[in-house]
Tab-separated table of C-alpha atoms in Angstrom:
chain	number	residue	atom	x	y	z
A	1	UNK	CA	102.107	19.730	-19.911
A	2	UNK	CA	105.326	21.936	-20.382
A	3	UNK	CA	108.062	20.255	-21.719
A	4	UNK	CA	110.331	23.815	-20.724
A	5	UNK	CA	109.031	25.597	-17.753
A	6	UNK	CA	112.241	28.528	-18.729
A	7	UNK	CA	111.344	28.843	-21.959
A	8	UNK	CA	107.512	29.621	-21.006
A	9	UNK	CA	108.538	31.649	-18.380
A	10	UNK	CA	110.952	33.594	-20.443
A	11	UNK	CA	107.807	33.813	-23.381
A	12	UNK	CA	105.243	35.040	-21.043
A	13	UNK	CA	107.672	37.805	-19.921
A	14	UNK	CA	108.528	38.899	-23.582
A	15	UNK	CA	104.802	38.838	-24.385
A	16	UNK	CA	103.931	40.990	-21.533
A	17	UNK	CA	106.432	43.263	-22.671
A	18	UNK	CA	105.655	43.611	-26.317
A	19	UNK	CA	101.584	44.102	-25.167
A	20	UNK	CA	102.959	46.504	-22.777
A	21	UNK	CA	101.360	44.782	-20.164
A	22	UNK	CA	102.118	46.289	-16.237
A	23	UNK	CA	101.924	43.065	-14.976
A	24	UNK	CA	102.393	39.368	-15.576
A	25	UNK	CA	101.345	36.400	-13.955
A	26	UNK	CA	103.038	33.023	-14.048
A	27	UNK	CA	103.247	29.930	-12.282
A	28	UNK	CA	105.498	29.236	-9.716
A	29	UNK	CA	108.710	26.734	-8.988
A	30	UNK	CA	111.899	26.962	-7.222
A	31	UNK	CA	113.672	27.885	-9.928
A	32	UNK	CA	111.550	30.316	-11.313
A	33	UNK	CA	111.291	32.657	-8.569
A	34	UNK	CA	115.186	32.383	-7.861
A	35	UNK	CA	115.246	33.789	-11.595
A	36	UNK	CA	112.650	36.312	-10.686
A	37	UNK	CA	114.990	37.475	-7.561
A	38	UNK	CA	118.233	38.060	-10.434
A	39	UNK	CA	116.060	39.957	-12.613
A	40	UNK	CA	114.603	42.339	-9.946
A	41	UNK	CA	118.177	42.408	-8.127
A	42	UNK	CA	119.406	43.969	-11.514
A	43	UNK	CA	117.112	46.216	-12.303
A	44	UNK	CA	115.399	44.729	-14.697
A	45	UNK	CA	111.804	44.592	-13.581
A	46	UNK	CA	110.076	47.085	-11.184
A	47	UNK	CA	108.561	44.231	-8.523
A	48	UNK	CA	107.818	40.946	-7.269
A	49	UNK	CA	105.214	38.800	-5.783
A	50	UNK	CA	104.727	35.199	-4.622
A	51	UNK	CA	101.534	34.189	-4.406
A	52	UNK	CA	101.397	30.218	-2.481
A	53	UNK	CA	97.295	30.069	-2.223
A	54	UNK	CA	97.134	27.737	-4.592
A	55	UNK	CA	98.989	23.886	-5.072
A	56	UNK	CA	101.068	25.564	-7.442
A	57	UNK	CA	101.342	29.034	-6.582
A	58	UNK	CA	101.884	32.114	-8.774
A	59	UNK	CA	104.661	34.474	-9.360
A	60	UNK	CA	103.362	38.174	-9.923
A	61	UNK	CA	105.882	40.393	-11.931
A	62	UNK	CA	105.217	44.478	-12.186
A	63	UNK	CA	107.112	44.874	-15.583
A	64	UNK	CA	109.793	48.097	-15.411
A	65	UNK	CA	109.389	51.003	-18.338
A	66	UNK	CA	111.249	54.053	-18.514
A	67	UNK	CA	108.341	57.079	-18.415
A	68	UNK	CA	109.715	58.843	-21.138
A	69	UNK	CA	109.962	57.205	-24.209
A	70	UNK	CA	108.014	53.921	-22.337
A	71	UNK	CA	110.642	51.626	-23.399
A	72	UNK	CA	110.900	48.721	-21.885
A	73	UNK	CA	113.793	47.609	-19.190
A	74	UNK	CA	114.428	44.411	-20.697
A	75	UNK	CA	115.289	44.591	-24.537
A	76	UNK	CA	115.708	41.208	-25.002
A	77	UNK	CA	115.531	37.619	-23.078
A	78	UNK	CA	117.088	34.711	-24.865
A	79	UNK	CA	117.075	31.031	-23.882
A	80	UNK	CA	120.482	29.402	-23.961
A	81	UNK	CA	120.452	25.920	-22.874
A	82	UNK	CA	117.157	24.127	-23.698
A	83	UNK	CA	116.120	20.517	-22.800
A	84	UNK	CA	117.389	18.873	-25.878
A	85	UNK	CA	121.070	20.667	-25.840
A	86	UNK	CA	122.461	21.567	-22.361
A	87	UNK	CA	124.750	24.653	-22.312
A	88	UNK	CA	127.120	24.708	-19.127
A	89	UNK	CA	130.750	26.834	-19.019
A	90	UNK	CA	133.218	26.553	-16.793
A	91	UNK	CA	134.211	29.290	-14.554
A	92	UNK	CA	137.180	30.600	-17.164
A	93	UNK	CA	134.945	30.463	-19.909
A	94	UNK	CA	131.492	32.157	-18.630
A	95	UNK	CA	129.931	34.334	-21.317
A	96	UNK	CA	129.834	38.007	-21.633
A	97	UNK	CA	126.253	39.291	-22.569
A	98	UNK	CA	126.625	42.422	-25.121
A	99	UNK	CA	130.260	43.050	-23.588
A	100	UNK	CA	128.889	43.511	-19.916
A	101	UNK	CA	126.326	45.572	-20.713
A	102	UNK	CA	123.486	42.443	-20.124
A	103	UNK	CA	123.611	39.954	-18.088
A	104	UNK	CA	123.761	35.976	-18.074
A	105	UNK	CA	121.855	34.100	-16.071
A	106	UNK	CA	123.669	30.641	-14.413
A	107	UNK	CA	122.295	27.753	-12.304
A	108	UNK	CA	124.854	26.631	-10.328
A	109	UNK	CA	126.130	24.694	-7.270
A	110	UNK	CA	125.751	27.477	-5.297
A	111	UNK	CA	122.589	28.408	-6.297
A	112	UNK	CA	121.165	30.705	-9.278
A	113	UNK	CA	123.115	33.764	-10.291
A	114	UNK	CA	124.193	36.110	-12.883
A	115	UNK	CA	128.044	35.837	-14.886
A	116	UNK	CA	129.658	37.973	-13.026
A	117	UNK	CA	128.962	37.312	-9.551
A	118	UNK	CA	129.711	33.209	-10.941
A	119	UNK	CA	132.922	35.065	-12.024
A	120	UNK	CA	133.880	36.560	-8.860
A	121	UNK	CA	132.993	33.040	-6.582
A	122	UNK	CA	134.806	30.862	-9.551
A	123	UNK	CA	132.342	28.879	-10.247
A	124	UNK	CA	130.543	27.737	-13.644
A	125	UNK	CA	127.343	26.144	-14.632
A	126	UNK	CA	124.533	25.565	-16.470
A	127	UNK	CA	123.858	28.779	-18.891
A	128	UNK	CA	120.392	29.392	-18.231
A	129	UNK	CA	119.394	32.849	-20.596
A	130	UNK	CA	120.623	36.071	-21.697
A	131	UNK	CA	119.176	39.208	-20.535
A	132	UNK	CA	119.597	42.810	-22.122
């Protein structure tokens, strides 16, 4: 049993990444594949899949390198608010990830979304991660 279904979805990304794994699997909720949508809407990994075959279903994620210097897209992913302490701003005080360079992700009443869009609709909520 997970006691933090972000927090292992967040870890099984960043492992992936530091194995340099192309792909990732991970099991699927509601909330995790409206997190999925953010990251992929912002560039920060190369593709998505839902797979519902199974009670749970599975979220496939094609990770995103540069073919270069195969770096990574996503530097870093940090959990904000966790189970045990509950992180929420208002809409005048959302965060600003590495000065707008990264992003924050936000559950909110109008659904899950990233700082600055939650800027632009005036609306705050629960501070999910940090992405860069």
């Amino acid at each position: 049993m997970i006691t933090d279904p972000i927090a292992d979805y967040l870890t099984r990304i960043r492992n992936a990444v530091k194995a340099r794994h192309r792909i990732v699997d991970i099991p699927a909720s509601n909330l995790k594949k409206e997190l999925t949508k953010v990251l992929y809407d912002k560039g920060y990994i190369q593709n998505y899949k839902f797979e519902d075959n199974e009670v749970q279903g599975n979220i496939k994620i094609a990770l995103k390198y540069d073919p270069s210097t195969k770096q990574s897209a996503i530097l870093s992913l940090e959990r904000i608010s966790k189970p045990g302490l509950r992180k929420y701003a208002s809409a005048s005080e959302l965060p600003r990830v590495l000065n707008g360079l990264g992003i924050a992700i936000l559950s909110t009443s109008h659904g899950v979304m990233t700082d600055k869009e939650a800027r632009a609709a005036h609306v705050g909520g629960e501070v999910l991660c940090y992405v860069y």
